Coordinates of C-alpha atoms in Angstrom, one line a residue:
X38 CA -64.1 -35.9 177.4
X39 CA -66.7 -36.8 174.9
X40 CA -66.4 -37.5 170.8
X41 CA -67.6 -34.0 170.7
X42 CA -65.5 -32.3 172.8
X43 CA -62.1 -34.4 171.4
X44 CA -63.4 -33.0 167.3
X45 CA -63.9 -29.3 168.8
X46 CA -60.2 -29.6 170.2
X47 CA -59.1 -31.5 167.3
X48 CA -60.3 -28.9 164.7
X49 CA -59.1 -26.1 166.8
X50 CA -55.4 -28.0 167.1
X51 CA -55.5 -28.5 163.5
X52 CA -56.9 -24.4 162.9
X53 CA -53.8 -23.7 164.8
X54 CA -51.6 -25.8 162.9
X55 CA -52.4 -24.3 159.5
X56 CA -50.3 -21.1 159.8
X57 CA -47.1 -23.2 161.0
X58 CA -47.3 -25.2 158.1
X59 CA -48.0 -22.8 155.7
X60 CA -45.4 -20.3 156.8
X61 CA -43.1 -23.3 157.9
X62 CA -42.4 -25.4 155.2
X63 CA -42.3 -21.7 152.7
X64 CA -40.3 -19.5 154.9
X65 CA -37.5 -22.5 155.3
X66 CA -38.0 -24.2 152.0
X67 CA -37.8 -20.9 149.3
X68 CA -36.9 -17.7 151.7
X69 CA -36.6 -15.5 149.2
X70 CA -40.0 -15.8 148.2
X71 CA -41.7 -15.9 151.3
X72 CA -39.8 -12.5 151.8
X73 CA -41.4 -11.3 148.2
X74 CA -44.6 -13.0 147.9
X75 CA -46.0 -14.3 151.6
X76 CA -49.2 -14.5 151.9
X77 CA -49.6 -15.0 148.0
X78 CA -51.3 -11.5 145.8
X79 CA -49.3 -8.4 147.9
X80 CA -46.7 -9.5 150.0
X81 CA -46.7 -8.3 154.5
X82 CA -43.6 -9.2 154.9
X83 CA -41.7 -7.1 152.5
X84 CA -42.5 -3.5 153.2
X85 CA -41.7 -4.2 156.6
X86 CA -37.7 -4.1 156.7
X87 CA -35.3 -5.4 154.9
X88 CA -34.5 -9.6 153.7
X89 CA -31.9 -10.9 155.9
X90 CA -32.5 -14.8 154.9
X91 CA -31.1 -16.5 158.3
X92 CA -33.7 -14.7 159.8
X93 CA -36.7 -15.8 157.5
X94 CA -34.8 -19.3 157.9
X95 CA -35.2 -19.4 161.2
X96 CA -38.5 -17.8 161.3
X97 CA -39.5 -20.7 159.4
X98 CA -37.8 -23.2 161.0
X99 CA -39.4 -22.3 164.5
X100 CA -42.9 -22.4 162.8
X101 CA -41.9 -26.5 161.5
X102 CA -41.1 -26.8 165.4
X103 CA -44.5 -25.6 166.4
X104 CA -46.2 -27.8 163.7
X105 CA -44.7 -30.8 165.4
X106 CA -46.1 -30.0 168.2
X107 CA -49.7 -29.0 167.6
X108 CA -49.4 -32.4 164.8
X109 CA -49.1 -34.7 168.0
X110 CA -51.0 -32.7 170.2
X111 CA -54.2 -33.2 167.4
X112 CA -52.9 -36.8 167.2
X113 CA -52.3 -38.0 170.4
X114 CA -54.8 -35.5 172.4
X115 CA -52.5 -36.0 175.4
X116 CA -53.9 -33.7 177.7
X117 CA -50.3 -32.6 178.6
X118 CA -49.3 -32.1 175.1
X119 CA -51.8 -30.4 174.3
X120 CA -51.5 -27.8 177.0
X121 CA -48.0 -27.2 175.8
X122 CA -48.7 -27.1 172.3
X123 CA -52.2 -24.2 173.2
X124 CA -49.1 -22.2 175.3
X125 CA -46.4 -22.6 173.1
X126 CA -49.3 -21.3 170.5
X127 CA -50.0 -18.7 172.4
X128 CA -46.7 -17.9 173.4
X129 CA -45.7 -17.3 170.0
X130 CA -48.6 -15.6 168.4
X131 CA -49.2 -13.1 170.7
X132 CA -46.3 -11.0 171.1
X133 CA -46.3 -11.4 166.6
X134 CA -49.7 -9.9 166.8
X135 CA -49.1 -7.6 169.2
X136 CA -46.1 -6.5 166.6
X137 CA -48.4 -6.2 163.9
X138 CA -50.9 -4.3 165.6
X139 CA -48.2 -1.5 166.0
X140 CA -46.5 -2.1 162.7
X141 CA -49.5 -0.9 160.4
X142 CA -48.3 1.8 158.6
X143 CA -46.8 -0.1 155.1
X144 CA -49.9 -1.9 154.6
X145 CA -53.4 -1.5 152.6
X146 CA -56.6 -1.9 155.3
X147 CA -57.6 -5.1 153.2
X148 CA -53.9 -6.5 154.1
X149 CA -54.2 -5.3 157.8
X150 CA -57.8 -6.7 158.7
X151 CA -56.5 -10.0 156.8
X152 CA -52.7 -10.3 158.3
X153 CA -54.4 -9.3 162.0
X154 CA -57.4 -11.7 161.6
X155 CA -55.0 -14.4 161.0
X156 CA -52.5 -13.5 163.7
X157 CA -55.7 -13.5 166.2
X158 CA -57.5 -16.4 165.2
X159 CA -54.7 -18.9 166.9
X160 CA -54.5 -17.0 169.7
X161 CA -58.1 -17.0 170.2
X162 CA -58.3 -20.7 169.6
X163 CA -56.5 -21.6 171.8
X164 CA -57.1 -19.4 174.7
X165 CA -60.4 -20.8 174.2
X166 CA -59.1 -24.6 174.1
X167 CA -57.0 -24.3 177.4
X168 CA -59.7 -24.0 179.4
X169 CA -61.3 -27.4 177.8
X170 CA -57.6 -29.5 178.6
X171 CA -58.2 -29.2 183.0
X172 CA -57.8 -32.3 184.1
X173 CA -61.2 -32.2 186.8
X174 CA -62.8 -31.4 183.2
X175 CA -61.2 -34.3 181.2
X176 CA -60.7 -36.7 183.7
X177 CA -62.2 -39.3 181.4
X178 CA -61.1 -37.7 178.3
X179 CA -58.1 -36.3 177.7
X180 CA -55.5 -38.5 179.2

């Protein structure tokens, strides 16, 4: 894989890793704050249902697990690890996106656009990058 393709892969993996880092650290370390305040100026979580510390901490921990896989893929660019990280991002992100596409009522139009864009971007990026990891494309690049 050419160095420009490696840079593209690393950039994509880094972008995908932003949400698991942000959500994972915040939801695990301060679940009530995450529920009340995520993502910042207006809350996107609290309008959708009652607070459940266990659920919020679990979501945060799962996001941290995904983050570890994404970071390992980003550092190593091992083809199979990258593929697993991208597929895991799609498997985790797509149902989450679909849920939020059906639960737009409690949020303002601006918050819906921002949240749905933030949820869709990692899925779209992973879907774009995944075909670039095929062994016939990467036989001299990703190992």
